[in-house]
Short mmCIF file of C-alpha atoms and ligand atoms in Angstrom, two decimals:
data_model
loop_
_atom_site.label_atom_id
_atom_site.label_comp_id
_atom_site.label_asym_id
_atom_site.label_seq_id
_atom_site.Cartn_x
_atom_site.Cartn_y
_atom_site.Cartn_z
CA MET U 221 8.25 -28.95 -56.75
CA ASP U 222 7.03 -25.34 -56.96
CA LYS U 223 7.07 -23.47 -53.71
CA ILE U 224 3.74 -22.32 -52.26
CA ASP U 225 2.93 -18.61 -52.69
CA ILE U 226 2.47 -16.62 -49.51
CA LEU U 227 1.90 -12.92 -48.85
CA LYS U 228 3.94 -11.02 -46.26
CA VAL U 229 2.11 -7.90 -45.08
CA SER U 230 4.57 -6.34 -42.63
CA LYS U 231 8.25 -6.05 -41.78
CA LEU U 232 9.45 -9.11 -39.87
CA LEU U 233 12.78 -9.97 -38.25
CA PRO U 234 15.52 -10.93 -40.72
CA PHE U 235 15.86 -14.52 -39.49
CA LEU U 236 12.13 -15.05 -39.84
CA THR U 237 12.03 -13.41 -43.26
CA GLU U 238 14.90 -15.67 -44.36
CA GLY U 239 13.04 -18.72 -43.07
CA LEU U 240 9.98 -17.73 -45.07
CA TYR U 241 11.96 -17.08 -48.28
CA ALA U 242 13.71 -20.45 -47.91
CA ARG U 243 10.43 -22.34 -47.72
CA TYR U 244 7.95 -20.34 -49.80
CA THR U 245 7.58 -17.95 -52.71
CA VAL U 246 7.10 -14.77 -50.73
CA HIS U 247 5.27 -11.73 -52.09
CA GLU U 248 5.69 -8.48 -50.19
CA LEU U 249 2.46 -6.47 -49.99
CA ASP U 250 4.24 -3.11 -49.89
CA ASP U 251 6.44 -4.03 -52.87
CA LEU U 252 4.25 -6.21 -55.02
CA LYS U 253 6.19 -7.04 -58.17
CA ASP U 254 3.44 -9.24 -59.66
CA PRO U 255 -0.09 -8.13 -58.69
CA GLY U 256 -1.44 -11.33 -60.28
CA ALA U 257 0.37 -13.30 -57.57
CA LEU U 258 -2.33 -12.44 -55.03
CA ALA U 259 -4.64 -14.87 -56.83
CA ARG U 260 -2.14 -17.67 -56.05
CA VAL U 261 -1.45 -16.75 -52.44
CA ARG U 262 -2.42 -19.50 -50.00
CA ALA U 263 -1.30 -17.90 -46.75
CA ILE U 264 -0.76 -14.44 -45.28
CA VAL U 265 1.89 -13.66 -42.68
CA GLY U 266 2.52 -10.50 -40.66
CA GLY U 267 2.67 -8.88 -37.25
CA GLY U 268 -0.47 -9.41 -35.19
CA GLU U 269 -1.14 -5.68 -35.10
CA THR U 270 -1.07 -5.31 -38.89
CA ARG U 271 -4.49 -4.70 -40.40
CA MET U 272 -5.67 -7.91 -42.07
CA GLY U 273 -9.36 -7.85 -42.91
CA ALA U 274 -12.05 -8.61 -45.47
CA GLU U 275 -10.57 -6.40 -48.18
CA LEU U 276 -7.19 -8.12 -48.05
CA PHE U 277 -8.73 -11.59 -47.80
CA ASP U 278 -10.90 -10.90 -50.85
CA ARG U 279 -7.80 -9.95 -52.83
CA CYS U 280 -6.35 -13.37 -51.92
CA PRO U 281 -9.27 -15.73 -52.61
CA GLN U 282 -7.14 -18.88 -52.22
CA ALA U 283 -5.74 -17.91 -48.82
CA LYS U 284 -6.73 -20.34 -46.10
CA VAL U 285 -4.14 -19.43 -43.46
CA VAL U 286 -3.11 -16.29 -41.57
CA SER U 287 -0.01 -16.78 -39.44
CA CYS U 288 0.70 -13.87 -37.07
CA PHE U 289 3.89 -12.90 -35.31
CA GLY U 290 2.86 -12.10 -31.73
CA VAL U 291 0.37 -13.31 -29.18
CA GLY U 292 -1.83 -10.29 -29.88
CA TYR U 293 -3.78 -10.38 -33.13
CA ASP U 294 -5.85 -7.24 -32.74
CA GLY U 295 -5.06 -6.29 -36.35
CA VAL U 296 -6.82 -9.37 -37.70
CA ASP U 297 -10.54 -9.36 -38.40
CA THR U 298 -11.09 -12.91 -37.18
CA ARG U 299 -14.77 -12.86 -38.10
CA ALA U 300 -13.95 -12.01 -41.73
CA ALA U 301 -11.30 -14.75 -41.68
CA ILE U 302 -13.66 -17.38 -40.30
CA GLU U 303 -16.36 -16.42 -42.83
CA ARG U 304 -13.84 -17.23 -45.57
CA GLY U 305 -12.62 -20.47 -44.01
CA ILE U 306 -9.28 -18.94 -43.05
CA THR U 307 -7.55 -20.27 -39.92
CA VAL U 308 -5.58 -17.70 -37.91
CA GLY U 309 -2.50 -18.65 -35.89
CA HIS U 310 -0.52 -16.64 -33.31
CA THR U 311 2.45 -17.15 -30.97
CA PRO U 312 1.27 -17.45 -27.34
CA ASP U 313 3.10 -19.02 -24.37
CA VAL U 314 6.65 -18.74 -25.71
CA LEU U 315 6.76 -15.04 -24.75
CA ASN U 316 5.12 -15.18 -21.30
CA ASP U 317 8.39 -15.00 -19.35
CA GLU U 318 9.83 -12.18 -21.40
CA VAL U 319 6.77 -9.95 -21.25
CA ALA U 320 6.37 -10.65 -17.53
CA ASP U 321 10.04 -9.80 -16.93
CA LEU U 322 9.63 -6.44 -18.64
CA GLY U 323 6.47 -5.76 -16.61
CA LEU U 324 8.48 -6.20 -13.42
CA GLY U 325 11.33 -4.20 -14.95
CA LEU U 326 9.05 -1.26 -15.71
CA MET U 327 7.56 -1.34 -12.21
CA LEU U 328 11.01 -1.30 -10.64
CA SER U 329 12.24 1.34 -13.10
CA ILE U 330 9.46 3.81 -12.42
CA ALA U 331 9.22 3.17 -8.67
CA ARG U 332 12.98 3.52 -8.12
CA GLN U 333 13.50 5.93 -11.05
CA ILE U 334 16.32 3.80 -12.43
CA PRO U 335 16.67 5.54 -15.85
CA GLN U 336 16.44 8.96 -14.16
CA ALA U 337 19.07 7.89 -11.62
CA ASP U 338 21.34 6.77 -14.44
CA GLN U 339 21.01 10.24 -16.00
CA TYR U 340 21.68 11.78 -12.58
CA VAL U 341 24.99 9.95 -12.27
CA ARG U 342 26.05 10.61 -15.88
CA SER U 343 25.33 14.33 -15.66
CA GLY U 344 27.53 14.74 -12.56
CA HIS U 345 24.68 15.81 -10.25
CA TRP U 346 25.57 13.17 -7.65
CA ALA U 347 28.59 15.19 -6.50
CA GLN U 348 26.25 18.09 -5.64
CA ALA U 349 23.46 16.22 -3.85
CA PRO U 350 22.26 12.67 -3.22
CA PHE U 351 19.52 11.29 -5.47
CA PRO U 352 16.02 11.87 -4.01
CA LEU U 353 14.38 9.01 -2.12
CA GLN U 354 12.05 6.75 -4.11
CA ARG U 355 9.13 4.36 -3.61
CA LYS U 356 9.28 0.74 -2.44
CA LEU U 357 8.02 -2.07 -4.69
CA THR U 358 8.22 -5.01 -2.29
CA GLY U 359 4.91 -5.45 -0.49
CA ALA U 360 3.06 -2.86 -2.62
CA ARG U 361 -0.44 -3.44 -4.02
CA LEU U 362 -0.52 -4.66 -7.60
CA GLY U 363 -3.70 -4.50 -9.70
CA LEU U 364 -3.56 -6.62 -12.84
CA VAL U 365 -5.89 -5.63 -15.67
CA GLY U 366 -6.23 -9.01 -17.35
CA MET U 367 -5.55 -12.49 -15.97
CA GLY U 368 -4.33 -14.53 -18.92
CA ARG U 369 -1.11 -16.47 -19.34
CA ILE U 370 1.20 -13.44 -19.16
CA ALA U 371 -0.63 -11.94 -16.18
CA LYS U 372 -0.13 -15.24 -14.34
CA ALA U 373 3.61 -15.09 -15.07
CA ILE U 374 3.66 -11.54 -13.71
CA ALA U 375 1.75 -12.58 -10.58
CA GLU U 376 4.23 -15.40 -10.01
CA ARG U 377 7.10 -12.90 -10.06
CA ALA U 378 5.19 -10.32 -8.00
CA GLN U 379 4.69 -12.94 -5.29
CA ALA U 380 8.46 -13.11 -4.88
CA PHE U 381 8.26 -9.36 -4.18
CA ARG U 382 5.51 -10.11 -1.62
CA MET U 383 3.13 -7.83 -3.54
CA GLN U 384 -0.57 -7.88 -2.65
CA ILE U 385 -2.15 -9.00 -5.89
CA ALA U 386 -5.67 -8.34 -7.15
CA TYR U 387 -6.99 -8.48 -10.70
CA THR U 388 -9.87 -7.66 -12.96
CA ALA U 389 -10.92 -9.83 -15.89
CA ARG U 390 -14.12 -10.96 -17.61
CA GLY U 391 -14.78 -13.26 -14.68
CA ALA U 392 -13.18 -14.55 -11.48
CA LYS U 393 -10.78 -17.48 -11.83
CA SER U 394 -11.57 -19.81 -8.98
CA ASP U 395 -8.21 -21.61 -9.21
CA LEU U 396 -6.22 -18.47 -8.36
CA PRO U 397 -5.36 -17.23 -4.87
CA PHE U 398 -5.68 -13.55 -5.90
CA GLU U 399 -8.59 -11.24 -5.23
CA PHE U 400 -10.94 -10.63 -8.15
CA VAL U 401 -12.25 -7.07 -8.46
CA PRO U 402 -14.99 -6.74 -11.11
CA SER U 403 -14.49 -3.02 -11.80
CA VAL U 404 -11.25 -1.62 -13.20
CA LYS U 405 -11.91 1.69 -11.43
CA GLU U 406 -12.29 -0.08 -8.09
CA LEU U 407 -9.11 -2.06 -8.79
CA ALA U 408 -7.23 1.17 -9.59
CA ALA U 409 -8.42 2.74 -6.32
CA ARG U 410 -6.91 -0.19 -4.41
CA SER U 411 -3.59 -0.37 -6.30
CA ASP U 412 -0.16 1.21 -5.99
CA PHE U 413 0.68 -0.26 -9.41
CA LEU U 414 -2.02 -0.79 -12.02
CA LEU U 415 -0.63 -2.98 -14.80
CA ALA U 416 -2.46 -3.55 -18.10
CA ILE U 417 -1.89 -6.95 -19.70
CA THR U 418 -5.04 -7.60 -21.67
CA PRO U 419 -5.71 -8.07 -25.41
CA GLY U 420 -6.06 -4.94 -27.55
CA GLY U 421 -8.88 -4.27 -30.01
CA GLU U 422 -12.33 -2.77 -29.65
CA GLY U 423 -13.21 -4.67 -26.46
CA THR U 424 -10.56 -2.85 -24.41
CA ARG U 425 -10.19 0.46 -26.25
CA GLY U 426 -9.81 3.32 -23.74
CA LEU U 427 -10.39 1.00 -20.76
CA ILE U 428 -7.89 2.96 -18.67
CA ASN U 429 -9.67 6.31 -18.89
CA ALA U 430 -9.57 9.58 -16.95
CA GLU U 431 -11.80 8.18 -14.18
CA VAL U 432 -9.65 5.09 -13.70
CA LEU U 433 -6.50 7.23 -13.57
CA LYS U 434 -8.11 9.52 -11.01
CA ALA U 435 -8.97 6.46 -8.92
CA LEU U 436 -5.35 5.27 -9.15
CA GLY U 437 -4.41 8.60 -7.61
CA PRO U 438 -1.30 10.72 -7.04
CA ARG U 439 0.68 7.87 -5.47
CA GLY U 440 -0.29 5.31 -8.10
CA PHE U 441 1.76 4.12 -11.06
CA PHE U 442 0.33 2.86 -14.34
CA ILE U 443 2.20 0.22 -16.35
CA ASN U 444 1.14 -0.68 -19.90
CA ILE U 445 2.59 -3.76 -21.61
CA ALA U 446 -0.64 -4.56 -23.47
CA ARG U 447 -1.55 -2.23 -26.33
CA GLY U 448 -1.45 1.57 -26.54
CA THR U 449 -5.19 1.56 -27.26
CA VAL U 450 -6.00 0.02 -23.86
CA ALA U 451 -5.34 3.45 -22.29
CA ASP U 452 -7.03 6.69 -23.35
CA GLN U 453 -3.72 8.31 -24.26
CA PRO U 454 -4.74 12.00 -24.08
CA ALA U 455 -6.23 11.29 -20.62
CA LEU U 456 -3.02 9.50 -19.62
CA LEU U 457 -0.87 12.42 -20.77
CA ASP U 458 -3.06 14.83 -18.78
CA ALA U 459 -2.87 12.63 -15.68
CA LEU U 460 0.93 12.48 -15.95
CA LYS U 461 1.28 16.25 -16.50
CA ASN U 462 -1.10 17.20 -13.69
CA GLY U 463 0.12 14.73 -11.07
CA THR U 464 -3.23 12.92 -11.09
CA ILE U 465 -1.05 9.78 -11.00
CA ALA U 466 2.55 9.44 -9.80
CA GLY U 467 3.99 8.07 -13.02
CA ALA U 468 3.90 5.45 -15.73
CA GLY U 469 6.03 2.74 -17.27
CA LEU U 470 4.97 2.33 -20.89
CA ASP U 471 6.02 -0.14 -23.55
CA VAL U 472 3.09 0.56 -25.89
CA PHE U 473 1.54 3.70 -27.37
CA TYR U 474 -0.80 5.10 -30.00
CA ASP U 475 0.81 5.34 -33.46
CA GLU U 476 4.00 3.39 -32.75
CA PRO U 477 6.80 4.04 -33.48
CA ARG U 478 6.04 7.73 -34.09
CA ILE U 479 4.64 8.38 -30.64
CA ASP U 480 3.32 11.66 -29.25
CA PRO U 481 6.40 13.79 -28.37
CA ALA U 482 4.50 15.08 -25.31
CA PHE U 483 5.83 11.94 -23.58
CA PHE U 484 9.46 12.99 -24.07
CA THR U 485 9.40 15.93 -21.68
CA LEU U 486 7.62 14.20 -18.81
CA PRO U 487 9.93 13.46 -15.87
CA ASN U 488 7.63 10.80 -14.38
CA VAL U 489 7.63 8.20 -17.14
CA VAL U 490 9.84 5.33 -18.24
CA LEU U 491 9.36 4.65 -21.94
CA THR U 492 10.39 1.51 -23.84
CA PRO U 493 9.95 0.82 -27.57
CA HIS U 494 7.39 -2.05 -27.56
CA MET U 495 10.12 -4.49 -26.70
CA ALA U 496 8.50 -6.73 -24.08
CA SER U 497 9.07 -9.91 -26.09
CA GLY U 498 12.28 -8.61 -27.65
CA THR U 499 15.04 -11.05 -26.76
CA PHE U 500 16.90 -13.30 -29.20
CA GLU U 501 15.58 -16.39 -27.45
CA THR U 502 11.94 -15.41 -27.39
CA ARG U 503 11.72 -13.80 -30.82
CA ARG U 504 13.28 -16.99 -32.25
CA ALA U 505 10.72 -19.12 -30.46
CA MET U 506 7.96 -16.86 -31.80
CA ALA U 507 9.38 -17.14 -35.33
CA ASP U 508 9.47 -20.94 -35.03
CA ARG U 509 5.86 -20.96 -33.86
CA LEU U 510 4.80 -18.77 -36.79
CA LEU U 511 6.52 -21.15 -39.21
CA ASP U 512 4.98 -24.21 -37.52
CA ASN U 513 1.49 -22.68 -37.61
CA LEU U 514 1.98 -21.76 -41.25
CA SER U 515 3.19 -25.17 -42.31
CA ALA U 516 0.44 -27.02 -40.38
CA GLY U 517 -2.25 -24.70 -41.74
CA LEU U 518 -1.05 -25.12 -45.32
CA GLN U 519 -1.10 -28.89 -44.96
CA GLY U 520 -4.63 -28.77 -43.57
CA GLU U 521 -3.41 -29.98 -40.18
CA LYS U 522 -4.26 -28.61 -36.75
CA MET U 523 -2.08 -25.58 -35.98
CA PRO U 524 0.05 -25.71 -32.81
CA SER U 525 -1.43 -22.32 -31.87
CA ALA U 526 -4.61 -21.34 -33.66
CA VAL U 527 -6.29 -18.29 -32.06
CA PRO U 528 -9.17 -19.26 -29.74
CA GLU U 529 -11.83 -18.15 -32.26
CA CYS U 530 -10.45 -20.62 -34.82
CA GLN U 531 -9.90 -23.60 -32.56
CA GLY U 532 -12.03 -26.55 -33.53
CA PHE U 533 -11.90 -26.09 -37.28
C1 8YV M 616 5.19 -8.54 -30.77
C2 8YV M 616 3.47 -8.27 -29.10
O1 8YV M 616 6.28 -9.33 -30.90
O2 8YV M 616 3.11 -10.58 -29.02
C3 8YV M 616 2.62 -9.47 -29.07
O3 8YV M 616 1.37 -9.31 -29.11
O4 8YV M 616 3.02 -7.19 -28.91
C4 8YV M 616 4.91 -8.40 -29.33
O5 8YV M 616 5.37 -9.50 -28.65
C5 8YV M 616 5.52 -7.31 -31.46
O6 8YV M 616 4.37 -6.61 -31.73
C6 8YV M 616 6.24 -7.64 -32.76
O7 8YV M 616 6.64 -6.53 -33.36
#
């Protein structure tokens, strides 16, 4: 039997790419050998941040499935997909632990200056003077921007550190024992650590702006494991340079992976390369979920993880 034609629109991990090639006839958008193939394509796969909108869908009139790698799907125009009867799948849940672990890791790293301390030891400075004293994480005030599945996994871990947890979200969640603060600025003012874990896209663009950073204040740390766009990056760079905030732990940026080099000279940041979900175990589970969503969607069955906008059709 002929394999089904699918379109791959971004670079994916080798084991996932192999899985796709084994099951389907894969066409690579950035190396399209047969432009006529788009007319046969029945599904589109790619990273959730890759732009997939009306123009692409119209080039693939038979496509009825988009299967994204990642829980975030801010690159996908879900309205354009729904208008064309396309179901969009993503990979939630399987990465909650990993992303939460890195959130805690970044908080500990910036509060205790772990990467800076490593450099201190390697460069031989320790023999001259002890490393400067740092800030305590246990018992500190944590403000979560977002209260979805990953935020809950972070809160669970933060409780073990006896952190005082508050959050902002679209609405209060009555089943949670944490304080709901409607305004992000107010939350920042009451936090030692303000951690963004909310979807990207237009709804949250620039949410962490100059005012919020000012409210966080010179003893406050900002952690971003959401999307670079959630923070106003020029305002963040200013706040870090001027001591408006104490520091930041950042896994996400504008224009990844070619990020603004202004970050590289700042002493008060810990920078990671958008790796929150990046373990063998979790990326494999995400790949499996992408394949399961793809196969279910192509067979006209309910996807294990359709995005909320597409659930129910
Ligand atoms: C992705 C992510 O794996 O799930 C998300 O939304 O941001 C990451 O886990 C990453 O973007 C893949 O490259």
